[in-house]
Amino acid sequence: MLTGENNLHLLAQPKNIVITTHHKPDGDALGSSLGLYHWLKANGHQVEVILSSDFPDFLDWMPGREDVIIFPNETERAEQLLAQADIIFCLDYSALSRTNILEPILRTAPGQKWMIDHHLDPEDFATLRYWDANAAATAQLVYSFITDICRDATAITAEVATCLYAGIMTDTGSFRFRSTTAAVHLIISKLIEAGARNWEIHEQIYNSSTENRLKFLGYCLLNCLEVIPAYNTAVFSVTKEDLEKFQVTTGDTEGLVNYALSVKGIRLAALFIDRTELIKLSLRSTGEIPCNEICKKHFNGGGHLNASGGSSTESLSETVNKFKSILPTYKEILTT
Ligand code: 5GP
Ligand code: MN
């Protein structure tokens, strides 16, 4: 769904543009941001990508990553760019709170905000909104924004294609989630045609673990996983000490929750991590089990039906116990 399309004409002239995405960007957040970045730059705009935090090592190969501005490292310059921007793209988030420290600046920035996103319940902050909760990834929407909305199909360079491919690949779990429609595969074929080297992208993202990261995974599988057969649920609880022991860095816990969901019969998987300032949780489910409802009602978060996140300021054990106490509410959908 597109609203505010009467503003699209702004792109006809060179503009000052800033691209933002959610805190701790994942493959879709960074891939959609850098894909759009390359396209806008090729069209003569002055463009910067500003992130509220660093990004995982497994994304540290994406074309354009060295141009990204990490807000805490270059605060003054980033504030200036945001204040001067004609257009601020808001990619892969539907609530400004997901940009963490950027939120207050985005709320008061004078530039138009253009949202491209696939999360539920979009907040009403955007002048232009290109939004579809059924899209597999924001990178998919960036592709159709360029080719369908802006009718610039010839502009998908190898750089744009590589970034968008990575975004769609990571948000679909390598093309296996329910969101992976025939239309998604068609876009993927266009991206490969345009120069995305699919095998290299898979290598870069999935075969780039450090030894520590792999040992941390083994440790979590052995020591941190609890299966609750009565509710077809499995839970990882990771303490601050576990993180310190394996020197866990941004992105090292990405994908861990999926191992809990891969246990036969498990329909709901949870990962709780003690990040010191708060407990961060990730939920994954199969079928109609509403992760987003659980996160929204009880853990100050949200997301998609089958993949959501949230946080808690209680202790790790209190948060896990709270989660367990919610399970009876969903007994029927979890067990039948
Ligand atoms: P992850 O578990 O990989 O951190 O996040 C999965 C999905 O849950 C994200 O794509 C995002 O939609 C959502 N999500 C994660 N954390 C939060 C949060 O703190 N608040 C909200 N509203 N959504 C979140
Ligand atoms: Mn996404």
Coordinates of N, CA and C in Angstrom, one line a residue, residues 94-269:
S94 N 8.4 0.1 11.9 CA 7.1 0.8 11.7 C 6.9 1.7 12.9
A95 N 7.8 1.7 13.9 CA 7.6 2.6 15.1 C 9.0 3.2 15.3
L96 N 8.9 4.5 15.5 CA 10.2 5.3 15.7 C 11.0 4.8 16.9
S97 N 10.3 4.3 17.9 CA 11.1 3.8 19.1 C 12.1 2.7 18.7
R98 N 11.9 2.1 17.6 CA 12.9 1.0 17.2 C 14.2 1.6 16.7
T99 N 14.3 2.9 16.6 CA 15.6 3.5 16.2 C 16.4 3.9 17.4
N100 N 15.9 3.5 18.6 CA 16.7 3.7 19.9 C 17.1 5.2 20.0
I101 N 18.4 5.5 20.1 CA 18.8 6.9 20.4 C 18.4 7.9 19.3
L102 N 18.1 7.4 18.1 CA 17.7 8.3 17.0 C 16.3 8.9 17.2
E103 N 15.5 8.2 18.0 CA 14.0 8.5 18.1 C 13.7 10.0 18.3
P104 N 14.3 10.6 19.4 CA 13.9 12.0 19.6 C 14.3 12.9 18.4
I105 N 15.5 12.6 17.8 CA 16.0 13.4 16.7 C 15.0 13.3 15.5
L106 N 14.6 12.1 15.2 CA 13.7 11.8 14.1 C 12.4 12.5 14.3
R107 N 11.9 12.5 15.6 CA 10.6 13.1 15.9 C 10.6 14.6 15.5
T108 N 11.7 15.3 15.7 CA 11.8 16.7 15.5 C 12.4 17.1 14.2
A109 N 13.0 16.2 13.5 CA 13.7 16.6 12.2 C 12.7 17.2 11.2
P110 N 13.1 18.3 10.6 CA 12.1 19.0 9.7 C 11.8 18.2 8.4
G111 N 12.7 17.4 7.9 CA 12.6 16.7 6.6 C 11.4 15.8 6.6
Q112 N 10.9 15.5 5.4 CA 9.8 14.5 5.2 C 10.3 13.1 5.6
K113 N 9.5 12.3 6.2 CA 9.9 10.9 6.5 C 9.1 10.0 5.6
W114 N 9.9 9.2 4.9 CA 9.3 8.2 4.0 C 9.6 6.8 4.5
M115 N 8.5 6.1 4.8 CA 8.6 4.8 5.4 C 8.5 3.7 4.3
I116 N 9.4 2.8 4.3 CA 9.3 1.6 3.5 C 9.4 0.4 4.5
D117 N 8.4 -0.4 4.6 CA 8.4 -1.3 5.7 C 7.4 -2.5 5.6
H118 N 7.6 -3.5 6.3 CA 6.7 -4.7 6.3 C 6.3 -5.1 7.7
H119 N 6.4 -4.3 8.7 CA 5.9 -4.6 10.1 C 4.5 -4.2 10.3
L120 N 3.9 -4.9 11.2 CA 2.4 -4.6 11.5 C 2.3 -3.3 12.2
D121 N 1.1 -2.8 12.3 CA 0.7 -1.6 13.1 C 1.6 -0.4 12.9
P122 N 1.8 0.1 11.6 CA 2.7 1.2 11.5 C 2.2 2.5 12.2
E123 N 3.2 3.1 12.9 CA 2.9 4.4 13.6 C 2.7 5.5 12.5
D124 N 2.0 6.5 12.9 CA 1.6 7.5 11.9 C 2.6 8.6 11.9
F125 N 3.8 8.4 11.4 CA 4.8 9.5 11.4 C 5.3 9.9 10.0
A126 N 4.8 9.1 9.0 CA 5.5 9.2 7.6 C 4.6 10.1 6.7
T127 N 5.3 10.9 5.9 CA 4.6 11.7 4.9 C 4.3 10.8 3.7
L128 N 5.3 9.9 3.4 CA 5.0 8.9 2.3 C 5.2 7.6 3.0
R129 N 4.3 6.6 2.7 CA 4.4 5.3 3.3 C 4.2 4.3 2.2
Y130 N 5.2 3.4 2.1 CA 5.1 2.3 1.2 C 5.3 1.0 2.1
W131 N 4.1 0.4 2.3 CA 4.0 -0.6 3.4 C 3.2 -1.8 3.0
D132 N 3.7 -2.9 3.3 CA 3.0 -4.2 3.1 C 3.4 -5.3 4.0
A133 N 2.5 -5.6 5.0 CA 2.9 -6.6 6.0 C 3.1 -8.0 5.4
N134 N 2.6 -8.2 4.2 CA 2.8 -9.5 3.6 C 4.1 -9.6 2.8
A135 N 4.8 -8.5 2.7 CA 6.1 -8.6 2.0 C 7.1 -9.4 2.8
A136 N 7.9 -10.2 2.1 CA 8.9 -11.1 2.8 C 10.0 -10.3 3.5
A137 N 10.3 -9.1 2.9 CA 11.4 -8.3 3.5 C 11.2 -6.9 3.0
T138 N 11.8 -6.0 3.8 CA 11.8 -4.6 3.3 C 12.6 -4.5 2.0
A139 N 13.6 -5.3 1.9 CA 14.4 -5.3 0.6 C 13.6 -5.6 -0.6
Q140 N 12.6 -6.4 -0.4 CA 11.6 -6.7 -1.5 C 10.8 -5.5 -1.8
L141 N 10.4 -4.7 -0.8 CA 9.7 -3.5 -1.1 C 10.6 -2.4 -1.7
V142 N 11.8 -2.4 -1.3 CA 12.7 -1.4 -1.9 C 12.9 -1.7 -3.4
Y143 N 12.9 -3.0 -3.7 CA 13.0 -3.4 -5.1 C 11.8 -2.9 -5.9
S144 N 10.6 -3.2 -5.3 CA 9.4 -2.7 -6.1 C 9.2 -1.2 -6.0
F145 N 9.8 -0.6 -5.0 CA 9.7 0.9 -4.9 C 10.5 1.4 -6.1
I146 N 11.7 0.9 -6.4 CA 12.6 1.3 -7.5 C 11.9 1.0 -8.8
T147 N 11.5 -0.3 -9.0 CA 11.1 -0.7 -10.3 C 9.7 -0.4 -10.6
D148 N 8.7 -0.5 -9.7 CA 7.3 -0.3 -10.0 C 6.9 1.2 -9.6
I149 N 7.2 1.6 -8.4 CA 6.8 3.0 -8.0 C 7.5 4.1 -8.8
C150 N 8.9 3.9 -8.8 CA 9.7 4.9 -9.5 C 10.0 4.5 -10.9
R151 N 9.5 3.4 -11.4 CA 9.7 2.9 -12.8 C 11.1 3.1 -13.3
D152 N 12.0 2.5 -12.5 CA 13.4 2.7 -12.9 C 14.1 1.3 -12.9
A153 N 13.5 0.4 -13.6 CA 13.9 -1.0 -13.6 C 15.3 -1.2 -14.1
T154 N 15.8 -0.4 -15.0 CA 17.1 -0.5 -15.5 C 18.2 -0.2 -14.5
A155 N 17.8 0.4 -13.4 CA 18.8 1.0 -12.5 C 19.2 0.0 -11.4
I156 N 18.8 -1.3 -11.5 CA 19.3 -2.3 -10.5 C 20.7 -2.7 -10.9
T157 N 21.7 -2.0 -10.3 CA 23.1 -2.4 -10.5 C 23.4 -3.6 -9.7
A158 N 24.6 -4.1 -10.0 CA 25.1 -5.3 -9.2 C 25.1 -5.0 -7.7
E159 N 25.5 -3.7 -7.4 CA 25.6 -3.3 -6.0 C 24.2 -3.3 -5.3
V160 N 23.3 -2.7 -6.0 CA 21.9 -2.7 -5.5 C 21.4 -4.1 -5.3
A161 N 21.6 -4.9 -6.4 CA 21.1 -6.3 -6.4 C 21.7 -7.1 -5.2
T162 N 23.0 -6.9 -5.0 CA 23.6 -7.7 -3.9 C 23.0 -7.4 -2.6
C163 N 22.9 -6.1 -2.3 CA 22.3 -5.7 -1.0 C 20.9 -6.2 -0.8
L164 N 20.1 -6.0 -1.9 CA 18.6 -6.4 -1.8 C 18.5 -7.9 -1.7
Y165 N 19.4 -8.7 -2.4 CA 19.4 -10.1 -2.3 C 19.6 -10.5 -0.8
A166 N 20.7 -9.9 -0.3 CA 21.0 -10.3 1.1 C 19.9 -10.0 2.1
G167 N 19.2 -8.9 1.9 CA 18.0 -8.6 2.7 C 16.9 -9.6 2.6
I168 N 16.6 -10.0 1.4 CA 15.5 -10.9 1.2 C 15.9 -12.3 1.7
M169 N 17.1 -12.7 1.4 CA 17.6 -14.0 1.8 C 17.6 -14.2 3.4
T170 N 18.0 -13.1 4.1 CA 18.1 -13.3 5.5 C 16.7 -13.2 6.2
D171 N 15.8 -12.4 5.6 CA 14.5 -12.3 6.3 C 13.6 -13.4 5.9
T172 N 13.9 -14.2 4.9 CA 13.1 -15.4 4.6 C 13.8 -16.7 5.1
G173 N 14.8 -16.6 5.9 CA 15.5 -17.8 6.4 C 16.0 -18.6 5.2
S174 N 16.6 -17.9 4.2 CA 17.1 -18.5 3.0 C 15.9 -19.1 2.2
F175 N 14.9 -18.3 2.0 CA 13.8 -18.7 1.1 C 13.0 -19.9 1.6
R176 N 12.8 -20.0 2.9 CA 12.0 -21.1 3.4 C 10.8 -20.8 4.2
F177 N 10.7 -19.5 4.6 CA 9.5 -19.1 5.4 C 8.3 -19.0 4.5
R178 N 7.2 -18.9 5.2 CA 5.9 -18.9 4.5 C 5.8 -17.6 3.6
S179 N 6.5 -16.6 3.9 CA 6.5 -15.3 3.2 C 7.2 -15.5 1.8
T180 N 7.8 -16.6 1.6 CA 8.6 -16.8 0.3 C 7.7 -17.2 -0.8
T181 N 7.0 -16.3 -1.4 CA 6.1 -16.5 -2.5 C 6.8 -16.7 -3.8
A182 N 6.0 -17.1 -4.8 CA 6.5 -17.1 -6.2 C 7.0 -15.8 -6.6
A183 N 6.3 -14.7 -6.2 CA 6.7 -13.3 -6.6 C 8.1 -13.0 -6.0
V184 N 8.4 -13.5 -4.8 CA 9.7 -13.3 -4.2 C 10.7 -14.0 -5.0
H185 N 10.5 -15.2 -5.5 CA 11.5 -15.9 -6.3 C 11.7 -15.2 -7.6
L186 N 10.6 -14.6 -8.2 CA 10.8 -13.9 -9.4 C 11.7 -12.7 -9.2
I187 N 11.5 -12.0 -8.1 CA 12.4 -10.8 -7.8 C 13.9 -11.3 -7.6
I188 N 14.0 -12.4 -6.9 CA 15.3 -13.0 -6.7 C 16.0 -13.3 -8.0
S189 N 15.2 -13.9 -9.0 CA 15.8 -14.2 -10.3 C 16.3 -12.9 -11.0
K190 N 15.5 -11.8 -10.8 CA 15.9 -10.5 -11.4 C 17.2 -10.0 -10.8
L191 N 17.3 -10.2 -9.5 CA 18.5 -9.7 -8.7 C 19.7 -10.5 -9.2
I192 N 19.6 -11.8 -9.4 CA 20.7 -12.6 -9.8 C 21.1 -12.2 -11.2
E193 N 20.1 -12.0 -12.1 CA 20.3 -11.5 -13.4 C 21.1 -10.1 -13.4
A194 N 20.7 -9.3 -12.4 CA 21.4 -8.0 -12.3 C 22.8 -8.0 -11.7
G195 N 23.2 -9.2 -11.3 CA 24.6 -9.3 -10.8 C 24.8 -9.7 -9.4
A196 N 23.7 -10.0 -8.7 CA 23.9 -10.5 -7.3 C 24.5 -11.9 -7.4
R197 N 25.7 -12.1 -6.8 CA 26.4 -13.4 -6.8 C 25.9 -14.2 -5.7
N198 N 24.8 -14.9 -5.9 CA 24.0 -15.6 -4.8 C 24.9 -16.5 -3.9
W199 N 25.7 -17.3 -4.6 CA 26.5 -18.3 -3.8 C 27.5 -17.6 -2.9
E200 N 28.1 -16.4 -3.4 CA 29.0 -15.7 -2.6 C 28.3 -15.0 -1.4
I201 N 27.1 -14.6 -1.6 CA 26.3 -13.9 -0.5 C 26.0 -15.0 0.6
H202 N 25.7 -16.2 0.2 CA 25.4 -17.2 1.2 C 26.7 -17.5 2.0
E203 N 27.8 -17.7 1.2 CA 29.1 -17.9 1.9 C 29.4 -16.8 2.9
Q204 N 29.3 -15.6 2.5 CA 29.6 -14.5 3.4 C 28.8 -14.5 4.6
I205 N 27.5 -14.8 4.5 CA 26.6 -14.6 5.7 C 26.6 -15.9 6.5
Y206 N 26.6 -17.1 5.9 CA 26.5 -18.3 6.7 C 27.8 -19.0 7.0
N207 N 28.8 -18.8 6.2 CA 30.1 -19.5 6.5 C 31.1 -18.5 7.0
S208 N 30.7 -17.7 8.0 CA 31.7 -16.7 8.4 C 31.7 -16.6 9.9
S209 N 31.3 -17.7 10.6 CA 31.4 -17.7 12.1 C 32.8 -17.7 12.6
T210 N 33.0 -17.0 13.7 CA 34.3 -17.2 14.4 C 34.2 -18.5 15.2
E211 N 35.4 -19.0 15.6 CA 35.4 -20.2 16.4 C 34.6 -20.0 17.7
N212 N 34.8 -18.8 18.3 CA 34.0 -18.5 19.5 C 32.5 -18.6 19.3
R213 N 32.1 -18.1 18.2 CA 30.6 -18.1 18.0 C 30.1 -19.5 17.9
L214 N 30.8 -20.4 17.2 CA 30.4 -21.7 17.0 C 30.4 -22.5 18.4
K215 N 31.4 -22.2 19.2 CA 31.5 -22.8 20.5 C 30.4 -22.3 21.4
F216 N 30.1 -21.0 21.2 CA 29.0 -20.4 22.0 C 27.7 -21.1 21.7
L217 N 27.5 -21.4 20.4 CA 26.3 -22.1 19.9 C 26.2 -23.5 20.6
G218 N 27.3 -24.2 20.5 CA 27.4 -25.5 21.2 C 27.1 -25.4 22.7
Y219 N 27.6 -24.4 23.3 CA 27.4 -24.2 24.7 C 25.9 -24.0 25.0
C220 N 25.3 -23.2 24.2 CA 23.9 -22.8 24.4 C 23.0 -24.1 24.2
L221 N 23.3 -24.9 23.2 CA 22.5 -26.1 22.9 C 22.6 -27.0 24.1
L222 N 23.8 -27.1 24.6 CA 24.1 -28.1 25.7 C 23.5 -27.6 27.1
N223 N 23.7 -26.3 27.3 CA 23.4 -25.8 28.7 C 22.3 -24.9 28.9
C224 N 21.8 -24.2 27.8 CA 20.8 -23.1 28.0 C 19.4 -23.5 27.5
L225 N 19.3 -24.6 26.9 CA 18.0 -24.9 26.2 C 17.1 -25.8 27.1
E226 N 15.8 -25.3 27.3 CA 14.9 -26.1 28.1 C 13.7 -26.4 27.2
V227 N 13.3 -27.7 27.0 CA 12.2 -28.0 26.2 C 11.0 -28.3 27.2
I228 N 9.8 -27.7 26.8 CA 8.7 -27.9 27.7 C 7.6 -28.6 26.9
P229 N 7.7 -30.0 26.9 CA 6.8 -30.8 26.0 C 5.3 -30.5 26.2
A230 N 4.9 -30.2 27.4 CA 3.4 -30.0 27.6 C 2.9 -28.8 26.8
Y231 N 3.7 -27.9 26.4 CA 3.3 -26.8 25.6 C 4.0 -26.7 24.2
N232 N 4.7 -27.8 23.8 CA 5.4 -27.8 22.6 C 6.3 -26.5 22.4
T233 N 6.9 -26.2 23.5 CA 7.7 -24.9 23.5 C 9.1 -25.2 24.0
A234 N 10.0 -24.5 23.4 CA 11.5 -24.6 23.9 C 12.0 -23.2 24.1
V235 N 12.8 -23.1 25.2 CA 13.3 -21.8 25.6 C 14.8 -21.9 25.9
F236 N 15.5 -20.9 25.3 CA 16.9 -20.6 25.6 C 17.0 -19.5 26.6
S237 N 17.8 -19.7 27.7 CA 18.1 -18.6 28.6 C 19.6 -18.4 28.7
V238 N 20.0 -17.2 28.3 CA 21.4 -16.9 28.2 C 21.8 -15.8 29.2
T239 N 22.7 -16.1 30.1 CA 23.0 -15.1 31.1 C 24.2 -14.2 30.6
K240 N 24.3 -13.1 31.4 CA 25.4 -12.2 31.2 C 26.7 -12.9 31.2
E241 N 26.9 -13.8 32.1 CA 28.2 -14.5 32.3 C 28.5 -15.4 31.0
D242 N 27.4 -16.0 30.5 CA 27.6 -16.8 29.3 C 28.1 -15.9 28.1
L243 N 27.5 -14.7 28.0 CA 28.0 -13.8 26.9 C 29.4 -13.4 27.1
E244 N 29.8 -13.1 28.4 CA 31.2 -12.7 28.7 C 32.2 -13.8 28.4
K245 N 31.8 -15.1 28.8 CA 32.6 -16.2 28.7 C 33.1 -16.4 27.2
F246 N 32.1 -16.2 26.3 CA 32.4 -16.4 24.9 C 32.7 -15.1 24.1
Q247 N 32.8 -14.1 24.8 CA 33.1 -12.7 24.2 C 32.1 -12.5 23.0
V248 N 30.8 -12.7 23.3 CA 29.8 -12.6 22.3 C 29.6 -11.1 21.8
T249 N 29.6 -11.0 20.5 CA 29.5 -9.6 20.0 C 28.2 -9.5 19.2
T250 N 27.9 -8.3 18.7 CA 26.7 -8.0 17.9 C 26.5 -9.1 16.8
G251 N 25.4 -9.7 16.8 CA 25.1 -10.6 15.7 C 25.4 -12.1 16.0
D252 N 26.2 -12.3 17.1 CA 26.6 -13.7 17.4 C 25.4 -14.5 17.8
T253 N 24.3 -13.9 18.3 CA 23.2 -14.6 18.8 C 22.1 -14.8 17.7
E254 N 22.3 -14.1 16.6 CA 21.4 -14.1 15.5 C 21.2 -15.6 15.0
G255 N 19.9 -16.0 14.9 CA 19.6 -17.4 14.4 C 19.6 -18.4 15.5
L256 N 20.1 -18.1 16.7 CA 20.1 -19.1 17.8 C 18.7 -19.6 18.1
V257 N 17.7 -18.7 18.2 CA 16.4 -19.1 18.5 C 15.8 -20.2 17.6
N258 N 16.3 -20.2 16.3 CA 15.8 -21.1 15.3 C 16.1 -22.6 15.7
Y259 N 17.2 -22.7 16.4 CA 17.6 -24.1 16.9 C 16.5 -24.7 17.8
A260 N 15.9 -23.8 18.6 CA 14.9 -24.2 19.5 C 13.7 -24.6 18.8
L261 N 13.4 -23.9 17.7 CA 12.2 -24.2 16.9 C 12.5 -25.5 16.0
S262 N 13.7 -25.9 15.8 CA 14.0 -27.0 15.0 C 13.8 -28.3 15.7
V263 N 13.6 -28.3 17.0 CA 13.3 -29.6 17.7 C 11.9 -30.1 17.3
K264 N 11.9 -31.4 17.0 CA 10.7 -32.0 16.4 C 9.5 -31.7 17.4
G265 N 8.4 -31.2 16.8 CA 7.2 -31.0 17.6 C 7.1 -29.6 18.2
I266 N 8.2 -28.9 18.2 CA 8.2 -27.6 18.9 C 7.5 -26.6 18.0
R267 N 6.5 -25.8 18.6 CA 5.8 -24.8 17.8 C 6.1 -23.4 18.2
L268 N 6.6 -23.3 19.4 CA 7.0 -21.9 19.9 C 8.4 -22.0 20.5
A269 N 9.2 -21.1 20.1 CA 10.6 -21.0 20.5 C 10.9 -19.6 21.1

